[in-house]
């Protein structure tokens, strides 16, 4: 029998505010603990164009508030946007945080820095969202 | 005979404006359809320091115009830049959008969100550019 | 005997300034040259929440100075930050540059664009830092 070399799945995420960072770390730890791949890479993919993925501090919730507030402030609000939906700043914040990220698996565990947690970033909520994941052995 | 486990290649991209988002999605769909790897990851790499890669909305071209315009506006223009070529804002926009991205392959197809398309971002055109790709099975 | 299909390790990085780009390219070339994996992907991971990873120009050191200075200027300094450590702008610059990046290996060598080098970005130094790497064959 072949050992498992990859696994994939999806996480449902429901945002309740316009701007929000939703911590996925606990669910990802669970997936990694049960995937049968002790060494490898977790690839995360955000399929939305007004959301992002971010790895940053999770210990003090003020960091998340500051990150979202400052990102919102630095995104031009007086630019003559043409996109009729009116959410162009959300597209820009999505572009700045990115659609993908990767985390290592070592000895059967997700390997994060001391203060790091993995966040789904909502920039145009509230909405029902998804995060896709794929784990590759290696 | 071994099954195919990886493939690699390059895309030529020619920009015609200073700031431009060039949609690579159709060409990448074609590569994935013919690569012989039904499940895996497409790694994309931008080898340029005044360009970027972005996955965002492709349905309304105004989103691309808004993204480029707002990114250009938020990049400091009055900073006392020292780089003699005068294109430091293009280097900064390249840093903000990034040199790499990854997309999943599932059932022989590139797996994108409903509104997503994959763009090469030119920040110092017009120029002849490249995007490198590598597909890993998994 | 199985051929080598993955390798992993860490780089120690010591920053000496608050804002600093530290070139990791030479050390990564050395790792790739000795890892025994001629074709594959180098995954780089920054485990810190006030630092980042960036691939950009290394030929003219003024580009690094301009990048750090302009990034610092565009990050809001007058926002009413609440995080008690006072380093919220460093968290934001970390979010904008990202925790991860990937580079291709081809014919036993790291494959970079002509002007590209790989940088660890310090946004809250001086500190002792780490960069984790994992190479996957493919």
Coordinates of C-alpha atoms in Angstrom, one line a residue:
Chain A
X1 CA 0.0 0.0 0.0
X2 CA 1.2 3.5 -0.8
X3 CA 1.8 5.9 2.0
X4 CA -0.4 9.0 1.9
X5 CA 1.4 11.7 -0.1
X6 CA -1.3 14.4 -0.3
X7 CA -4.7 15.4 1.1
X8 CA -7.0 18.3 0.3
X9 CA -10.2 19.9 1.6
X10 CA -12.1 23.1 2.3
X11 CA -12.9 25.2 5.4
X12 CA -16.2 27.1 5.6
X13 CA -15.7 30.6 7.1
X14 CA -18.5 33.0 8.0
X15 CA -17.7 36.6 8.6
X16 CA -19.9 38.9 10.6
X17 CA -18.3 42.3 10.0
X18 CA -17.1 44.3 7.0
X19 CA -13.5 44.0 8.1
X20 CA -12.5 40.9 10.2
X21 CA -9.6 38.6 10.8
X22 CA -10.9 35.0 11.5
X23 CA -8.4 32.7 13.2
X24 CA -8.1 29.3 11.4
X25 CA -5.2 28.0 13.4
X26 CA -7.1 25.6 15.6
X27 CA -9.0 24.0 12.7
X28 CA -5.7 23.7 10.7
X29 CA -3.9 22.0 13.7
X30 CA -6.8 19.5 13.7
X31 CA -6.5 18.8 10.0
X32 CA -2.7 18.3 10.2
X33 CA -3.0 16.0 13.3
X34 CA -5.3 13.7 11.4
X35 CA -4.0 13.8 7.8
X36 CA -1.4 11.1 8.1
X37 CA 1.4 13.2 6.7
X38 CA 4.1 13.9 9.3
X39 CA 6.4 16.0 7.1
X40 CA 5.2 18.3 4.4
X41 CA 3.7 21.6 3.3
X42 CA 0.2 23.0 3.9
X43 CA -0.9 25.1 1.0
X44 CA -3.8 27.5 1.7
X45 CA -5.8 29.2 -1.0
X46 CA -8.4 31.9 -0.7
X47 CA -10.8 31.8 -3.7
X48 CA -12.3 35.2 -3.1
X49 CA -11.3 38.6 -4.6
X50 CA -12.3 40.8 -1.6
X51 CA -10.6 38.7 1.1
X52 CA -7.1 37.6 2.0
X53 CA -4.9 35.2 4.0
X54 CA -2.4 36.5 6.6
X55 CA -0.1 34.9 9.2
X56 CA 0.5 37.4 12.0
X57 CA 0.2 37.8 15.8
X58 CA -2.8 36.2 17.5
X59 CA -1.9 36.7 21.2
X60 CA -3.2 40.3 21.6
X61 CA -6.4 40.9 19.7
X62 CA -5.5 44.6 19.5
X63 CA -2.9 43.7 16.8
X64 CA -5.7 42.4 14.6
X65 CA -7.8 45.6 15.2
X66 CA -4.7 47.7 14.4
X67 CA -3.8 45.8 11.3
X68 CA -7.3 46.0 9.8
X69 CA -7.8 49.7 10.8
X70 CA -4.4 50.8 9.5
X71 CA -4.8 48.8 6.3
X72 CA -8.2 50.4 5.8
X73 CA -6.7 53.9 6.4
X74 CA -3.8 53.5 4.0
X75 CA -6.1 52.3 1.2
X76 CA -7.1 55.3 -0.9
X77 CA -10.7 56.3 -0.1
X78 CA -10.8 59.4 -2.4
X79 CA -9.5 57.7 -5.5
X80 CA -12.1 58.0 -8.4
X81 CA -12.9 54.3 -8.4
X82 CA -15.0 53.1 -11.4
X83 CA -16.0 49.6 -10.4
X84 CA -19.8 49.8 -9.9
X85 CA -20.0 47.6 -6.9
X86 CA -18.2 50.2 -4.8
X87 CA -15.9 47.7 -3.1
X88 CA -12.6 48.5 -4.9
X89 CA -10.8 49.2 -1.7
X90 CA -11.7 45.7 -0.6
X91 CA -10.2 44.3 -3.9
X92 CA -7.0 46.3 -3.1
X93 CA -6.7 45.0 0.4
X94 CA -7.2 41.5 -1.0
X95 CA -4.3 42.2 -3.4
X96 CA -2.1 43.5 -0.6
X97 CA -2.6 40.5 1.6
X98 CA -2.7 37.8 -1.1
X99 CA -4.7 34.7 -2.1
X100 CA -2.2 32.1 -0.9
X101 CA 0.1 31.1 1.9
X102 CA 2.1 28.1 2.9
X103 CA 3.0 26.6 6.3
X104 CA 5.4 23.7 7.1
X105 CA 4.4 20.4 8.8
X106 CA 7.1 18.9 11.0
X107 CA 6.8 15.8 13.2
X108 CA 3.1 15.7 12.6
X109 CA 2.4 19.2 13.7
X110 CA 1.9 22.6 12.0
X111 CA 5.1 24.6 12.5
X112 CA 4.3 28.2 13.4
X113 CA 6.4 30.9 15.1
X114 CA 5.8 31.6 18.8
X115 CA 3.3 34.5 18.2
X116 CA 2.0 33.4 14.8
X117 CA -1.6 32.4 14.0
X118 CA -3.2 31.9 10.5
X119 CA -6.0 34.3 9.7
X120 CA -8.6 34.5 7.0
X121 CA -9.1 38.3 6.3
X122 CA -12.5 39.6 5.4
X123 CA -12.6 43.0 3.6
X124 CA -16.1 43.1 2.3
X125 CA -18.3 41.2 4.9
X126 CA -20.4 39.9 6.2
X127 CA -20.3 36.9 3.8
X128 CA -20.0 33.1 3.7
X129 CA -16.5 32.3 2.5
X130 CA -14.2 29.3 1.9
X131 CA -10.6 28.5 2.4
X132 CA -9.1 25.6 0.3
X133 CA -6.2 23.6 1.7
X134 CA -3.9 21.0 0.2
X135 CA -1.2 19.1 2.1
X136 CA 1.8 17.7 0.1
X137 CA 4.2 15.3 1.8
X138 CA 7.9 16.2 1.7
Chain B
X1 CA 7.2 3.8 -16.7
X2 CA 7.0 6.5 -14.1
X3 CA 3.9 8.7 -14.1
X4 CA 4.7 12.4 -14.6
X5 CA 5.3 14.1 -11.3
X6 CA 6.4 17.6 -12.4
X7 CA 6.5 19.9 -15.4
X8 CA 8.0 23.3 -15.9
X9 CA 8.1 26.1 -18.4
X10 CA 8.0 29.8 -19.2
X11 CA 5.4 32.3 -20.5
X12 CA 6.5 35.3 -22.5
X13 CA 4.5 38.5 -21.6
X14 CA 4.7 41.8 -23.4
X15 CA 3.4 44.9 -21.6
X16 CA 2.4 48.0 -23.6
X17 CA 1.7 50.5 -20.8
X18 CA 3.6 51.7 -17.7
X19 CA 1.0 50.1 -15.4
X20 CA -0.9 47.0 -16.7
X21 CA -2.5 43.8 -15.5
X22 CA -2.1 41.1 -18.1
X23 CA -4.4 38.1 -17.8
X24 CA -2.5 34.8 -17.9
X25 CA -5.5 32.6 -17.0
X26 CA -6.3 31.2 -20.5
X27 CA -2.7 30.2 -21.2
X28 CA -2.4 28.6 -17.7
X29 CA -5.7 26.6 -18.3
X30 CA -4.1 25.3 -21.5
X31 CA -0.9 24.3 -19.8
X32 CA -2.7 22.5 -17.0
X33 CA -5.0 20.7 -19.5
X34 CA -2.0 19.2 -21.4
X35 CA 0.5 18.6 -18.6
X36 CA -0.6 15.1 -17.6
X37 CA -0.9 16.0 -13.9
X38 CA -4.5 15.8 -12.7
X39 CA -3.9 16.7 -9.1
X40 CA -1.2 19.1 -7.9
X41 CA 0.0 22.6 -7.4
X42 CA 1.0 25.2 -10.0
X43 CA 3.8 27.4 -8.7
X44 CA 4.1 30.8 -10.6
X45 CA 7.3 32.9 -10.4
X46 CA 7.9 36.4 -11.6
X47 CA 11.6 36.9 -12.2
X48 CA 11.4 40.8 -12.4
X49 CA 11.9 43.4 -9.7
X50 CA 9.4 46.0 -11.0
X51 CA 6.5 43.6 -11.7
X52 CA 4.2 41.3 -9.7
X53 CA 1.7 38.5 -9.7
X54 CA -1.8 38.9 -8.5
X55 CA -4.9 36.8 -8.3
X56 CA -8.0 39.0 -8.4
X57 CA -11.2 39.8 -10.2
X58 CA -11.3 39.6 -14.0
X59 CA -15.0 40.0 -14.8
X60 CA -15.1 43.8 -14.7
X61 CA -12.0 45.5 -16.2
X62 CA -12.7 48.5 -14.0
X63 CA -11.4 46.5 -11.1
X64 CA -8.0 46.2 -12.7
X65 CA -8.0 49.9 -13.5
X66 CA -9.0 50.7 -9.9
X67 CA -6.4 48.3 -8.4
X68 CA -3.5 49.8 -10.5
X69 CA -4.6 53.4 -10.0
X70 CA -5.1 53.1 -6.2
X71 CA -1.9 51.2 -5.8
X72 CA -0.1 53.9 -7.7
X73 CA -1.7 56.6 -5.6
X74 CA -0.9 54.9 -2.2
X75 CA 2.8 54.5 -3.2
X76 CA 4.7 57.6 -1.9
X77 CA 5.6 59.8 -4.8
X78 CA 7.2 62.6 -2.8
X79 CA 9.6 60.3 -0.9
X80 CA 13.3 61.4 -1.4
X81 CA 14.1 58.3 -3.5
X82 CA 17.8 57.7 -4.2
X83 CA 17.8 54.9 -6.8
X84 CA 19.1 56.6 -9.9
X85 CA 16.8 54.8 -12.3
X86 CA 13.9 56.7 -10.9
X87 CA 11.6 53.7 -10.7
X88 CA 11.6 53.0 -7.0
X89 CA 7.8 53.2 -6.7
X90 CA 7.7 50.3 -9.2
X91 CA 10.0 48.3 -7.0
X92 CA 7.7 49.0 -4.1
X93 CA 4.6 48.0 -6.0
X94 CA 6.5 44.8 -6.9
X95 CA 7.2 44.2 -3.3
X96 CA 3.6 44.7 -2.3
X97 CA 2.2 42.3 -4.9
X98 CA 5.0 39.7 -4.6
X99 CA 7.1 37.5 -6.9
X100 CA 5.3 34.2 -6.4
X101 CA 1.8 32.7 -6.2
X102 CA 0.3 29.2 -6.2
X103 CA -2.9 27.7 -7.6
X104 CA -4.3 24.2 -7.1
X105 CA -5.0 21.6 -9.8
X106 CA -8.0 19.4 -9.2
X107 CA -9.4 16.8 -11.7
X108 CA -7.1 18.0 -14.4
X109 CA -8.2 21.6 -14.1
X110 CA -6.9 24.9 -12.6
X111 CA -9.0 25.5 -9.6
X112 CA -9.9 29.2 -9.2
X113 CA -12.7 31.0 -7.3
X114 CA -15.7 32.2 -9.3
X115 CA -14.4 35.7 -10.0
X116 CA -10.7 35.0 -9.9
X117 CA -8.2 35.3 -12.7
X118 CA -4.4 35.3 -12.6
X119 CA -2.6 38.4 -13.6
X120 CA 0.9 39.5 -14.4
X121 CA 1.3 43.0 -13.1
X122 CA 3.5 45.5 -15.0
X123 CA 4.7 48.5 -12.9
X124 CA 7.5 49.8 -15.2
X125 CA 6.4 49.1 -18.7
X126 CA 6.4 48.7 -21.6
X127 CA 8.8 45.8 -21.4
X128 CA 9.2 42.2 -22.5
X129 CA 8.7 40.0 -19.5
X130 CA 8.5 36.3 -18.4
X131 CA 6.6 34.3 -15.9
X132 CA 8.1 30.9 -14.9
X133 CA 5.8 28.0 -13.9
X134 CA 6.4 24.7 -12.3
X135 CA 3.7 22.1 -11.7
X136 CA 4.2 19.5 -8.9
X137 CA 1.9 16.5 -8.6
X138 CA 0.2 15.9 -5.3
Chain C
X1 CA 18.1 3.3 -1.7
X2 CA 15.6 6.1 -2.1
X3 CA 16.8 9.3 -3.8
X4 CA 16.5 12.4 -1.6
X5 CA 13.1 14.0 -2.1
X6 CA 13.1 16.7 0.6
X7 CA 15.4 18.6 3.0
X8 CA 14.8 21.2 5.7
X9 CA 16.7 23.6 7.9
X10 CA 17.0 27.0 9.5
X11 CA 19.0 30.1 8.9
X12 CA 19.9 32.4 11.8
X13 CA 19.6 36.1 11.0
X14 CA 20.8 39.0 13.2
X15 CA 19.4 42.4 12.4
X16 CA 21.2 45.5 13.7
X17 CA 18.8 48.3 12.7
X18 CA 15.1 49.0 13.2
X19 CA 14.4 48.6 9.5
X20 CA 16.8 46.4 7.5
X21 CA 16.9 44.1 4.4
X22 CA 19.3 41.3 5.0
X23 CA 20.4 39.4 1.8
X24 CA 20.1 35.6 2.2
X25 CA 20.9 34.7 -1.4
X26 CA 24.5 33.5 -0.9
X27 CA 23.5 31.2 2.0
X28 CA 20.6 29.8 0.0
X29 CA 22.8 29.2 -3.1
X30 CA 25.1 27.2 -0.8
X31 CA 22.2 25.1 0.6
X32 CA 20.8 24.4 -2.8
X33 CA 24.2 23.4 -4.1
X34 CA 24.7 20.8 -1.4
X35 CA 21.1 19.5 -0.9
X36 CA 21.2 16.8 -3.5
X37 CA 17.9 17.9 -5.1
X38 CA 18.6 19.1 -8.7
X39 CA 15.0 20.0 -9.6
X40 CA 12.4 21.3 -7.1
X41 CA 11.1 24.2 -5.0
X42 CA 12.6 26.0 -2.1
X43 CA 9.9 27.1 0.4
X44 CA 11.0 29.9 2.7
X45 CA 9.1 30.7 5.9
X46 CA 9.5 33.7 8.3
X47 CA 8.2 32.7 11.8
X48 CA 8.1 36.3 13.1
X49 CA 5.2 38.8 13.1
X50 CA 7.2 42.0 12.7
X51 CA 9.4 40.8 9.8
X52 CA 8.9 39.7 6.2
X53 CA 10.5 38.0 3.2
X54 CA 11.0 39.8 -0.1
X55 CA 12.5 39.0 -3.5
X56 CA 13.6 42.3 -5.1
X57 CA 16.6 44.1 -6.6
X58 CA 20.0 43.6 -4.9
X59 CA 22.4 45.3 -7.4
X60 CA 21.9 48.9 -6.1
X61 CA 21.7 49.2 -2.3
X62 CA 19.7 52.4 -2.8
X63 CA 16.7 50.2 -3.9
X64 CA 16.7 48.6 -0.5
X65 CA 16.9 52.0 1.3
X66 CA 14.1 53.3 -0.9
X67 CA 11.9 50.3 -0.3
X68 CA 12.2 50.4 3.5
X69 CA 11.8 54.2 3.6
X70 CA 8.8 54.3 1.4
X71 CA 7.1 51.4 3.1
X72 CA 7.7 53.1 6.4
X73 CA 6.2 56.3 5.1
X74 CA 3.1 54.7 3.6
X75 CA 2.3 52.9 6.8
X76 CA 0.0 55.1 8.9
X77 CA 1.9 56.7 11.8
X78 CA -1.0 58.7 13.2
X79 CA -3.5 55.9 13.4
X80 CA -4.9 55.4 17.0
X81 CA -3.1 52.1 17.5
X82 CA -4.1 50.1 20.6
X83 CA -1.5 47.4 20.7
X84 CA 0.5 48.2 23.9
X85 CA 4.0 47.2 22.5
X86 CA 3.8 50.2 20.2
X87 CA 5.0 48.3 17.1
X88 CA 1.8 47.9 15.2
X89 CA 3.3 49.6 12.1
X90 CA 5.9 46.8 12.1
X91 CA 3.1 44.2 12.2
X92 CA 1.5 45.9 9.2
X93 CA 4.7 46.0 7.2
X94 CA 5.1 42.3 8.0
X95 CA 1.6 41.7 6.7
X96 CA 2.3 43.6 3.5
X97 CA 5.5 41.7 2.7
X98 CA 4.4 38.3 3.9
X99 CA 5.6 35.3 5.8
X100 CA 6.4 33.0 2.9
X101 CA 8.0 32.8 -0.5
X102 CA 9.1 30.2 -3.0
X103 CA 11.9 29.9 -5.4
X104 CA 12.6 27.3 -8.1
X105 CA 15.6 25.0 -8.3
X106 CA 16.7 24.0 -11.8
X107 CA 19.8 22.0 -12.8
X108 CA 21.0 22.1 -9.2
X109 CA 20.9 25.9 -8.9
X110 CA 18.5 28.4 -7.4
X111 CA 16.8 30.1 -10.3
X112 CA 16.4 33.8 -9.8
X113 CA 15.8 36.7 -12.2
X114 CA 18.8 38.7 -13.3
X115 CA 18.4 41.5 -10.7
X116 CA 16.7 39.5 -8.0
X117 CA 18.0 38.6 -4.6
X118 CA 16.2 37.1 -1.6
X119 CA 15.9 39.3 1.5
X120 CA 14.8 38.9 5.1
X121 CA 13.1 42.2 6.1
X122 CA 13.4 43.4 9.6
X123 CA 10.7 45.9 10.7
X124 CA 11.3 46.0 14.5
X125 CA 15.0 45.4 15.1
X126 CA 17.6 44.9 16.2
X127 CA 16.7 41.3 17.0
X128 CA 17.9 37.7 16.6
X129 CA 15.7 36.1 13.9
X130 CA 15.3 32.9 12.0
X131 CA 14.2 31.8 8.5
X132 CA 13.0 28.3 8.0
X133 CA 13.5 26.5 4.6
X134 CA 12.2 23.3 3.1
X135 CA 13.2 22.0 -0.3
X136 CA 10.8 19.6 -2.1
X137 CA 12.0 17.7 -5.2
X138 CA 9.9 18.0 -8.3

